[in-house]
XYZ file of C-alpha atoms in Angstrom:
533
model
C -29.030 -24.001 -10.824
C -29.091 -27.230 -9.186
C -28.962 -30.883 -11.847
C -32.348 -31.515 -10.516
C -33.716 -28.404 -11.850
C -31.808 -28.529 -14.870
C -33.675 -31.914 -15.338
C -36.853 -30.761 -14.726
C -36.548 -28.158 -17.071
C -34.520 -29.340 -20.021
C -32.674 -26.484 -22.036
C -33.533 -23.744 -19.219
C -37.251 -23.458 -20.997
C -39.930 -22.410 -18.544
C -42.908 -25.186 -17.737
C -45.072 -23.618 -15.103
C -47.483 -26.794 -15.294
C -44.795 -29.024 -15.433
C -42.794 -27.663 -12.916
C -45.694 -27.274 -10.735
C -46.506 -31.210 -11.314
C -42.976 -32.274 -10.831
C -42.809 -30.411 -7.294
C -45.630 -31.425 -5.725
C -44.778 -35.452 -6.367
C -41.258 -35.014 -5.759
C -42.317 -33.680 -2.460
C -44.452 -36.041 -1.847
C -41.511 -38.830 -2.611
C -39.078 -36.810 -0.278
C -41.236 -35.814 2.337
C -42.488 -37.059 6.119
C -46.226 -37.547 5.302
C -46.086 -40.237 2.478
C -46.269 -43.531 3.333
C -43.540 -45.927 1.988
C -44.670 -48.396 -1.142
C -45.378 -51.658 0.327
C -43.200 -53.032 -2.373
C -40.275 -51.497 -0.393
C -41.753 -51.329 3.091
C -42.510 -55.286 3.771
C -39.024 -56.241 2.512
C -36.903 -53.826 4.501
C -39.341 -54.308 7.937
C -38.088 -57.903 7.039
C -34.438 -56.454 6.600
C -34.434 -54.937 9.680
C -36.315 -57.479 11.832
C -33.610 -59.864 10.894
C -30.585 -57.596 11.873
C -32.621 -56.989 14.993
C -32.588 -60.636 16.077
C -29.093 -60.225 18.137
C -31.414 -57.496 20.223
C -33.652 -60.198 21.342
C -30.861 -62.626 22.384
C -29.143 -59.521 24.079
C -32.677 -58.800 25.828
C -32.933 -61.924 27.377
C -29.528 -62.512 28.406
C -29.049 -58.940 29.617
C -32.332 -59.298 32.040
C -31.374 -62.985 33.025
C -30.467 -61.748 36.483
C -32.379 -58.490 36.640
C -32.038 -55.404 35.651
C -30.501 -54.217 38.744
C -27.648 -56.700 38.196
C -27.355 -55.490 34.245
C -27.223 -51.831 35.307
C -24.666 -52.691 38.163
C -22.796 -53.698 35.253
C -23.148 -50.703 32.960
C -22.722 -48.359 35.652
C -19.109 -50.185 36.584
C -15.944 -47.753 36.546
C -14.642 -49.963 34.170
C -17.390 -50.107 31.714
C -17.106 -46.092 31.326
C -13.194 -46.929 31.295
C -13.836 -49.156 28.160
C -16.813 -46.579 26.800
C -13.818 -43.560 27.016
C -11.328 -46.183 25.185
C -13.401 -47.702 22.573
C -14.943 -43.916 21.423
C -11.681 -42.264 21.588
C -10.320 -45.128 19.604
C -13.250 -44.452 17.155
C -12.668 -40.822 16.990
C -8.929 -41.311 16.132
C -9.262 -43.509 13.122
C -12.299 -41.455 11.756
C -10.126 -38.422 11.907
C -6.990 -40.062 10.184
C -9.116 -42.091 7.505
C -11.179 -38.930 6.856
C -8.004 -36.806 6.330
C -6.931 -40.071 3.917
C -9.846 -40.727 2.286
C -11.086 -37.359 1.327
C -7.163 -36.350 -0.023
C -6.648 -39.042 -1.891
C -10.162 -38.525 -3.245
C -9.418 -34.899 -4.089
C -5.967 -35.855 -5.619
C -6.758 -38.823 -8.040
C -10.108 -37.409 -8.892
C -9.532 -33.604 -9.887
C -6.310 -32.536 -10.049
C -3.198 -33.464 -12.730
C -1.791 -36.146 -10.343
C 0.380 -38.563 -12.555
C -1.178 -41.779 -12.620
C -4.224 -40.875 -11.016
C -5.832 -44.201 -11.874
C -3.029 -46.434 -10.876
C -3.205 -44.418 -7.334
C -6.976 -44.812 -7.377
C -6.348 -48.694 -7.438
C -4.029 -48.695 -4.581
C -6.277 -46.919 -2.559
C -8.851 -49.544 -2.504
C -6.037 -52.480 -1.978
C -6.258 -51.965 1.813
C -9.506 -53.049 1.938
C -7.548 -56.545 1.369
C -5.869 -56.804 4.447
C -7.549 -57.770 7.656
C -7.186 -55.399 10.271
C -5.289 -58.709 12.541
C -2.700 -59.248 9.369
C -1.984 -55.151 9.575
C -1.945 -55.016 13.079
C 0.413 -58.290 13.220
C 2.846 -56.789 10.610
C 3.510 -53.499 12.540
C 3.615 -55.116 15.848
C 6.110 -58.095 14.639
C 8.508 -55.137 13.100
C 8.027 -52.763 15.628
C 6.669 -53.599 18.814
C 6.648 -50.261 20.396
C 3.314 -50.005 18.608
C 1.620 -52.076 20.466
C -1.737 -50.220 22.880
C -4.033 -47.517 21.598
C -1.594 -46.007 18.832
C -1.645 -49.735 17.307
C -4.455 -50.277 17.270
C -5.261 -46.941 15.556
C -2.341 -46.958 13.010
C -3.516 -50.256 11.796
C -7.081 -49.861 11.766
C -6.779 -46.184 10.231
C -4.516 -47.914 7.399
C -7.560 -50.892 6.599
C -10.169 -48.370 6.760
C -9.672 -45.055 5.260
C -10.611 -46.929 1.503
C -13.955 -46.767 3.044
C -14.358 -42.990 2.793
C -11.970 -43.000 -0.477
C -14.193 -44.788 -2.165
C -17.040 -43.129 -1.940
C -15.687 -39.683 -2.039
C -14.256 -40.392 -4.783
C -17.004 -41.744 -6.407
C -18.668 -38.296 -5.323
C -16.296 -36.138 -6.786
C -16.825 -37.658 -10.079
C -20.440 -37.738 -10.262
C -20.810 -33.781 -9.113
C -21.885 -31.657 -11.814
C -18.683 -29.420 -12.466
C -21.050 -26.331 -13.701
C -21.555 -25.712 -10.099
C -18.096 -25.212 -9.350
C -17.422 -23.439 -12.233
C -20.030 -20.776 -11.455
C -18.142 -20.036 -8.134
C -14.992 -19.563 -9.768
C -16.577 -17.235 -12.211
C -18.042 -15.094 -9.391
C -14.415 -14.202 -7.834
C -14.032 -17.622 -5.226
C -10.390 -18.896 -5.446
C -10.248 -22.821 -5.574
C -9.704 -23.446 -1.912
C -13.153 -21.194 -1.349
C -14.926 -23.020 -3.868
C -13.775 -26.740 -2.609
C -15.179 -25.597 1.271
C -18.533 -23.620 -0.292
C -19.492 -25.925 -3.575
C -17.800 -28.785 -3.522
C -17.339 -30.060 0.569
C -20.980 -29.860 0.774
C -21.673 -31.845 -2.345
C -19.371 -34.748 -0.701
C -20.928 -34.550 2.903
C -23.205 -37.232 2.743
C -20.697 -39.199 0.794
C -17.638 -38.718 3.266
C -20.380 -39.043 6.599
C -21.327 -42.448 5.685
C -17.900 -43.815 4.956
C -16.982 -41.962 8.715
C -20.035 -44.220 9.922
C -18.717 -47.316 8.077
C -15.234 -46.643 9.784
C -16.224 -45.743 13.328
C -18.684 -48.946 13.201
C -16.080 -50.870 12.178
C -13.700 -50.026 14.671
C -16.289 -50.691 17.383
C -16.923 -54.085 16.142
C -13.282 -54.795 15.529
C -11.561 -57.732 17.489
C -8.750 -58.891 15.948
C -6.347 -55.531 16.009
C -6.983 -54.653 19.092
C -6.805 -58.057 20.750
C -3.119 -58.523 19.270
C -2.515 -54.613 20.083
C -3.478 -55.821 23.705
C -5.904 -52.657 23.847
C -9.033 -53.010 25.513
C -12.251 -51.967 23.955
C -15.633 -53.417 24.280
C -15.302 -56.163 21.818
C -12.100 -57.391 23.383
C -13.844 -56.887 27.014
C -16.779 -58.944 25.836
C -14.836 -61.705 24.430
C -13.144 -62.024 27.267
C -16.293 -62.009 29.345
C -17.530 -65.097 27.362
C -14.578 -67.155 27.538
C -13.723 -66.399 31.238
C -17.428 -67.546 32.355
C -20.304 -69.870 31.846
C -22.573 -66.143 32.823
C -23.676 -64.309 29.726
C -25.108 -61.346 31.543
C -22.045 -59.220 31.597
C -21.071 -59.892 28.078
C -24.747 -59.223 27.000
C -25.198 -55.681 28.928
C -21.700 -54.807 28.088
C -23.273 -55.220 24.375
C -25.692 -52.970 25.091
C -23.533 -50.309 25.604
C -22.431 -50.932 21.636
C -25.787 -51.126 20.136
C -26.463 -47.709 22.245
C -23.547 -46.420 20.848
C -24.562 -47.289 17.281
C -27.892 -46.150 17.231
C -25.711 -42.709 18.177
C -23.307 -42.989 15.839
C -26.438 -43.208 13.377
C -28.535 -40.584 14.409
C -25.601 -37.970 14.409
C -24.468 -39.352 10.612
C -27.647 -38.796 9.536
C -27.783 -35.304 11.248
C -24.569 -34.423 9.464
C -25.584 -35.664 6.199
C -28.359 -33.190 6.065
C -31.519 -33.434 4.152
C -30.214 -32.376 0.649
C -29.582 -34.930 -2.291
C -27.248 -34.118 -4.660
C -28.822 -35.838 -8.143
C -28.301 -35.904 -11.976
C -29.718 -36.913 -14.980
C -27.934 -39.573 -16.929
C -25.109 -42.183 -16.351
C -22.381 -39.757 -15.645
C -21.210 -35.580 -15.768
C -22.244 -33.950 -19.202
C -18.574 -33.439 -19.301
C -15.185 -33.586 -16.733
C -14.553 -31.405 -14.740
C -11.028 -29.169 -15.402
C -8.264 -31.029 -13.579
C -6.383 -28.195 -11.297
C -2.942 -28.239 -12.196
C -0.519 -29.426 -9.059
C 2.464 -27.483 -9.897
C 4.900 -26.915 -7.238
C 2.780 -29.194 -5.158
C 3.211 -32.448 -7.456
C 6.193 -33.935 -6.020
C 3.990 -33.683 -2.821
C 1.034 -34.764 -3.842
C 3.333 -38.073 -5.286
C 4.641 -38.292 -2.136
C 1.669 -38.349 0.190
C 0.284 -41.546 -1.932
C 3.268 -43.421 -2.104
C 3.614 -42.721 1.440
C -0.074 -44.039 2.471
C 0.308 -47.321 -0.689
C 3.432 -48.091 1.182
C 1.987 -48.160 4.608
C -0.964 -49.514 3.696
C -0.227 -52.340 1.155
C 3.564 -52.849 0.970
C 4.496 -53.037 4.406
C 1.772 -55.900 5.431
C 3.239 -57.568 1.918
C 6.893 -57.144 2.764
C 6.090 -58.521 6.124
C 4.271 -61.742 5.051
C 7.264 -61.899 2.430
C 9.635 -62.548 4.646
C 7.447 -64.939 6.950
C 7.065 -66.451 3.645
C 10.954 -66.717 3.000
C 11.228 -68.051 6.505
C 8.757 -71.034 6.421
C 9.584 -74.491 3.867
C 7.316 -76.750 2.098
C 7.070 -79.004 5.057
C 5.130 -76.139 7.321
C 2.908 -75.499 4.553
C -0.296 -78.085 4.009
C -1.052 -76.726 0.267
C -4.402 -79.283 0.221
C -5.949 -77.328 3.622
C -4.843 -74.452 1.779
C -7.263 -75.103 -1.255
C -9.798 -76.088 0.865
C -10.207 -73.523 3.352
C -9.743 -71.028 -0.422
C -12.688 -72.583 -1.831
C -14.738 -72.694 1.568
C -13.575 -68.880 1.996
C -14.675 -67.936 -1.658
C -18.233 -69.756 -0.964
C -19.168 -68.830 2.214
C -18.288 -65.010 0.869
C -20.097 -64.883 -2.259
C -23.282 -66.287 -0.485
C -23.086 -63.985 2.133
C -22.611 -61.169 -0.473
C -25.652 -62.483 -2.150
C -27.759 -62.273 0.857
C -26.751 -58.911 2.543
C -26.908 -57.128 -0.519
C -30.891 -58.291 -1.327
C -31.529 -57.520 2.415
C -30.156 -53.790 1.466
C -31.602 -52.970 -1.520
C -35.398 -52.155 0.150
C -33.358 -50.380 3.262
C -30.961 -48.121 0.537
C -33.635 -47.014 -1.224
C -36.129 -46.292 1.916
C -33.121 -43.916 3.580
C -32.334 -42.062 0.259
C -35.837 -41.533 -1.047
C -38.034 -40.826 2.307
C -37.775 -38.720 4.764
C -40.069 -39.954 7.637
C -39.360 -41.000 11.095
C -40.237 -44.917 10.074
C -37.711 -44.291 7.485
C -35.260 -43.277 9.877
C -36.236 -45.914 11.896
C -35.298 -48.802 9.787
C -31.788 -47.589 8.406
C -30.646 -47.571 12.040
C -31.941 -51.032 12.710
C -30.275 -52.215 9.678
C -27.229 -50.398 11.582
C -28.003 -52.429 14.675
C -25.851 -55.483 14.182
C -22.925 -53.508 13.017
C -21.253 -52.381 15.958
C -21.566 -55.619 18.009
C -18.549 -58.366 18.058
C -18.747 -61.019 15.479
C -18.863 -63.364 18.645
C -22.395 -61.544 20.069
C -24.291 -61.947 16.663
C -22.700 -65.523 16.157
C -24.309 -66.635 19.965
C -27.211 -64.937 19.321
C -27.675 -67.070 16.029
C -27.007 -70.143 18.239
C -29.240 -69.439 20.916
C -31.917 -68.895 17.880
C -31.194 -72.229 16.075
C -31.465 -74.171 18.822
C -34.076 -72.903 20.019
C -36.578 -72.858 16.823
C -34.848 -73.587 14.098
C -32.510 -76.576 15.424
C -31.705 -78.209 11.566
C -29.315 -74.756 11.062
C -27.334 -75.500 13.771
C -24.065 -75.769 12.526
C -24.689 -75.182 9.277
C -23.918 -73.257 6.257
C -26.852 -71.329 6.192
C -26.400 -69.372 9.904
C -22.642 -68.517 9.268
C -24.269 -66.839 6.300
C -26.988 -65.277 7.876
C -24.051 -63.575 10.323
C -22.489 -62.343 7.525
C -26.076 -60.123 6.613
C -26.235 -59.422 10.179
C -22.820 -57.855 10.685
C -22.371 -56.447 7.556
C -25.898 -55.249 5.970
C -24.788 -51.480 6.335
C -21.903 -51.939 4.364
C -24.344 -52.584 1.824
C -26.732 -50.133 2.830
C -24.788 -47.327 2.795
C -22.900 -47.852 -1.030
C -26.975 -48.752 -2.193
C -28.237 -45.062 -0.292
C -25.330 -43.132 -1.699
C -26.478 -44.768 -5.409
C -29.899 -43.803 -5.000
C -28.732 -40.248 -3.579
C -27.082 -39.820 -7.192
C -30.029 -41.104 -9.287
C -32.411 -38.395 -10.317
C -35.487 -38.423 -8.247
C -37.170 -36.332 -11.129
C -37.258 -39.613 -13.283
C -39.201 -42.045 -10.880
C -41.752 -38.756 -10.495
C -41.979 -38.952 -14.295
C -42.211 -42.378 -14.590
C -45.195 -42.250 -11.512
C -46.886 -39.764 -13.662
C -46.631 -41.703 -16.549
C -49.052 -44.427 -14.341
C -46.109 -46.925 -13.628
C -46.538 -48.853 -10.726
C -43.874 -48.518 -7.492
C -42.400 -51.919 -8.536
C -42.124 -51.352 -11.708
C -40.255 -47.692 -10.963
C -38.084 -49.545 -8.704
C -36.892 -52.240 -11.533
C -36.958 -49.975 -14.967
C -35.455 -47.084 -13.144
C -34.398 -46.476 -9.577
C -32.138 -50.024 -9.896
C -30.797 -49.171 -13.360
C -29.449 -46.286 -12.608
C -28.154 -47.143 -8.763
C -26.539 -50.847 -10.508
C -23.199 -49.611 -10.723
C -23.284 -48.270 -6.760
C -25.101 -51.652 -5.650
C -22.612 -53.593 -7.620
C -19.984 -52.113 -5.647
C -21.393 -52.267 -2.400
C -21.793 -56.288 -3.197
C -18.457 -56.347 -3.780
C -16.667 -54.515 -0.565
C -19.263 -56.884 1.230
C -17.787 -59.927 -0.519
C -14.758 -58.565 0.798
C -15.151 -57.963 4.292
C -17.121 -61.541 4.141
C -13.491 -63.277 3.492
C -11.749 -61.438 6.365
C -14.965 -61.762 9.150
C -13.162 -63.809 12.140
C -15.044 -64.171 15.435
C -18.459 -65.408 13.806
C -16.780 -67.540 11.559
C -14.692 -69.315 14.011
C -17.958 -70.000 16.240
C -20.448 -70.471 13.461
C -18.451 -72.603 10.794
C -19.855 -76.102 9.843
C -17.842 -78.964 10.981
C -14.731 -79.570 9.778
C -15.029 -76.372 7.614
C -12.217 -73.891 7.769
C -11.585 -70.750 5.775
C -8.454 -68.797 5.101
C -9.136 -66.569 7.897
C -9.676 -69.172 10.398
C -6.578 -71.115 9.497
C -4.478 -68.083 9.665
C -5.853 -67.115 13.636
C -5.171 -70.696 14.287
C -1.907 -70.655 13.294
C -0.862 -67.311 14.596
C -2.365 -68.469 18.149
C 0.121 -71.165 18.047
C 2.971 -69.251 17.267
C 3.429 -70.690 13.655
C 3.742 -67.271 11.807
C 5.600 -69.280 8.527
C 2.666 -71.518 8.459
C 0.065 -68.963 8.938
C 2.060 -66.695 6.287
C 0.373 -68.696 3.249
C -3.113 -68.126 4.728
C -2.405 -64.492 5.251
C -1.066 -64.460 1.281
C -3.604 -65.809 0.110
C -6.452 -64.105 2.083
C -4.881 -61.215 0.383
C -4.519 -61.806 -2.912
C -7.926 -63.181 -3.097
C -9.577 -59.908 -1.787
C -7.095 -58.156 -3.556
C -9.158 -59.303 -7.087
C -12.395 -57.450 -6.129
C -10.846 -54.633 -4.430
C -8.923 -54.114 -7.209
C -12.083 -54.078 -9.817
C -13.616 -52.083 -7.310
C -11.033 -49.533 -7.532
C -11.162 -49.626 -11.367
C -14.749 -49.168 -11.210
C -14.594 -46.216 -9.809
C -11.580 -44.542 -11.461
């Protein structure tokens, strides 16, 4: 018996009228002829309007010179060259951090791995290091690296926390009754994981995959130092190399394309079913499975992936660190672009997650085509390069809203932009796990949709929204291209001062950037990794 039925049938006593009440609204919540509350609606058709706005500027630019000029273009041997590079990139690191993310997941969450929760903790850490300070480490001790395998190793070793996380977060939350019934009907734990338990974490592991392959996409500063081209590297080339936007514009295109793809098949393979409970957590843990012969193994694996992942960018700035004196070191910039960094990240935090909140709770509570429609425009601005969404801002600014030129406000905007399905996706995945059953109840009871949203959809999703606010906070600090376009005057952040500095050759001057980038988006990965332990 599923957790919602459970719920709507407390102690396993029969209530035809109740039950019969309880279906038809939750159907009508779930299903594709209800029309979404306005309270939700006019919010997220704001949400996605605004992470729509690079689409404009890309329209325009795109058809400057005619479509036939675009599609000549597109249709180049080289464009499909990059298209072949870029997705086979993608499908690489989805692979490795899914294999990660999901094993780790497993391993600290339900089995008798010693110091689970230490392990947990250092499986979120990565989310700390910028893909260009992973990819700089591994190519500065071993250059062989450098090209497609990388650009994969260090993007597969800063991503795979995103499908940890919420796997993890998953695993804890699934009612271990269900499991527990399989095994008592003759299936052996490995036929119980693929039949109960895999399916339980789909839409949990898909939408970290999404996360990861957008994020790859969009991703400039690995694969520019790798000297791989993808789109994002093509594009920024494009830009710099000539005062004609047209190329750069269609060749973003292609992206978007390839996003609104990436989104349609995640939300194919996270299927239609919500997995849902009642109350704040499990009535009771689930059995750890005992590791036996495979413990020194199991110990292995994560202090195999914590050293790749965390101590080997560490050791690396350590020594850069060693190398450099006080006199290459400006500790005043340093506290400046530290506080600007901290700002400029908590504001943009601020922002994306209030933009998400409508979208989340749209995609995991309705079912209808305008549903779908507006979680993949929030998905829009993902996949394009910070640069493409920071000129787009520009070209908006100047054009009708010339006082935020240059200011605060737009590099914060950007931040929404590129980031809002970070956001999305941890607020969906909180509202998947929230009982439906009680907003029905609450409906019945003659609440209105607002009030359902604040007294019990959001009370129950906090903990999930709370996190997604804070893995946006951290991606915030590490965001390069859009910062280093859209930044005030004068304004520098950590992750600005560290490109600078790295383009110049200074690695023991850009070393106490790079530290500190870290240890500052070490503090919420770390509570984020407590959180969910």
């Amino acid at each position: 018996m599923s957790t919602v039925q459970s719920a709507a049938r407390p102690g396993g006593a029969p209530a035809p009228s109740g039950r019969r009440r309880v279906r038809s609204i939750s159907r009508a919540g779930a299903g594709p002829g209800r029309r979404l509350p306005l309270v939700l609606l006019v919010p997220a058709c704001v949400a996605a309007l605004f992470a729509l706005l690079p689409l404009g500027y890309l329209a325009v630019r795109a058809l400057e010179r005619g479509p036939g000029y675009a599609w000549d273009v597109v249709a180049d041997e080289r464009t499909l060259q990059l298209l072949g590079r870029s997705l086979g990139l993608a499908a690489v690191v989805v692979a490795a951090c899914l294999v990660l993310g999901v094993s780790l997941a497993w391993l600290t969450a339900r089995t008798t791995l010693p110091a689970a929760r230490a392990w947990s903790v250092l499986a979120t850490l990565p989310l700390a290091v910028p893909s260009y300070v992973a990819a700089f480490a591994w190519l500065a001790a071993v250059p062989e690296t450098s090209g497609f395998a990388g650009a994969a190793l260090a993007l597969t070793l800063v991503s795979f926390p995103y499908v940890h996380l919420p796997v993890a977060a998953a695993l804890r939350g699934i009612d271990p009754a269900q499991e527990e019934a399989a095994r008592s009907l003759g299936h052996g734990p490995l036929r119980t994981f693929l039949r109960v338990t895999l399916p339980q974490l789909r839409p949990a592991a898909a939408g970290g995959a999404l996360l990861v392959a957008l994020y790859v996409l969009s991703d400039f500063g690995a694969v520019s130092l790798m000297r791989y081209d993808t789109f994002t590297r093509a594009i920024h080339t494009s830009y710099r190399a000539s005062f004609d936007r047209t190329p750069a514009a269609a060749l973003s295109v292609v992206l978007v394309l390839m996003t609104v793809a990436l989104v349609a098949a995640e939300a194919r393979t996270r299927g239609r079913a919500g997995h849902a409970r009642t109350g704040g957590g499990t009535a009771r843990p689930a059995t750890p499975v005992p590791l036996r012969r495979w413990r020194v193994p199991a110990l292995a694996w994560c202090a195999a992936v914590a050293a790749a992942a965390v101590a080997f960018p560490l050791a690396t700035l350590g020594y850069w660190l060693a190398v450099g004196t006080s006199a290459t070191w400006d500790l005043d910039a340093l506290a400046r672009a530290a506080a600007s960094t901290l700002g400029v990240a908590a504001a943009g935090a601020a922002l994306t997650t209030l933009l998400a909140l409508p979208v989340g709770v749209i995609a995991a509570r309705h079912r209808s085509r305008g549903a779908r429609l507006l979680e993949q425009a929030a998905y829009a601005g993902h996949a394009l390069p910070g640069i493409t969404v920071a000129l787009s801002l520009v070209f908006f600014a100047v054009r009708y809203a010339y006082p935020l030129y240059q200011q605060l406000p737009l590099l914060v905007c950007a931040y929404a932009v590129l980031f809002l399905p970070v956001a999305v996706a941890a607020t969906r995945a909180a509202v998947l796990q929230a009982p439906p059953v009680l907003e029905d109840v609450a409906r019945s009871l003659g609440r209105s949709p607002l009030r359902v949203l604040r007294e019990v959809t959001l009370p129950l999703a906090a903990p999930g929204v709370a996190a997604g606010a804070a893995l946006t906070f951290v991606v915030c600090m590490k965001e390069l291209p859009a910062t280093l376009l859209l930044r005030p005057t004068g304004m520098d952040t950590l992750a600005t001062r560290l490109w600078t500095e790295t383009g110049a050759g200074s690695f023991a001057a850009a070393a106490p950037y790079a530290a500190a980038l870290i240890l500052l988006a070490a503090v919420p990965s770390y509570l984020l990794g407590r959180h969910r332990t």
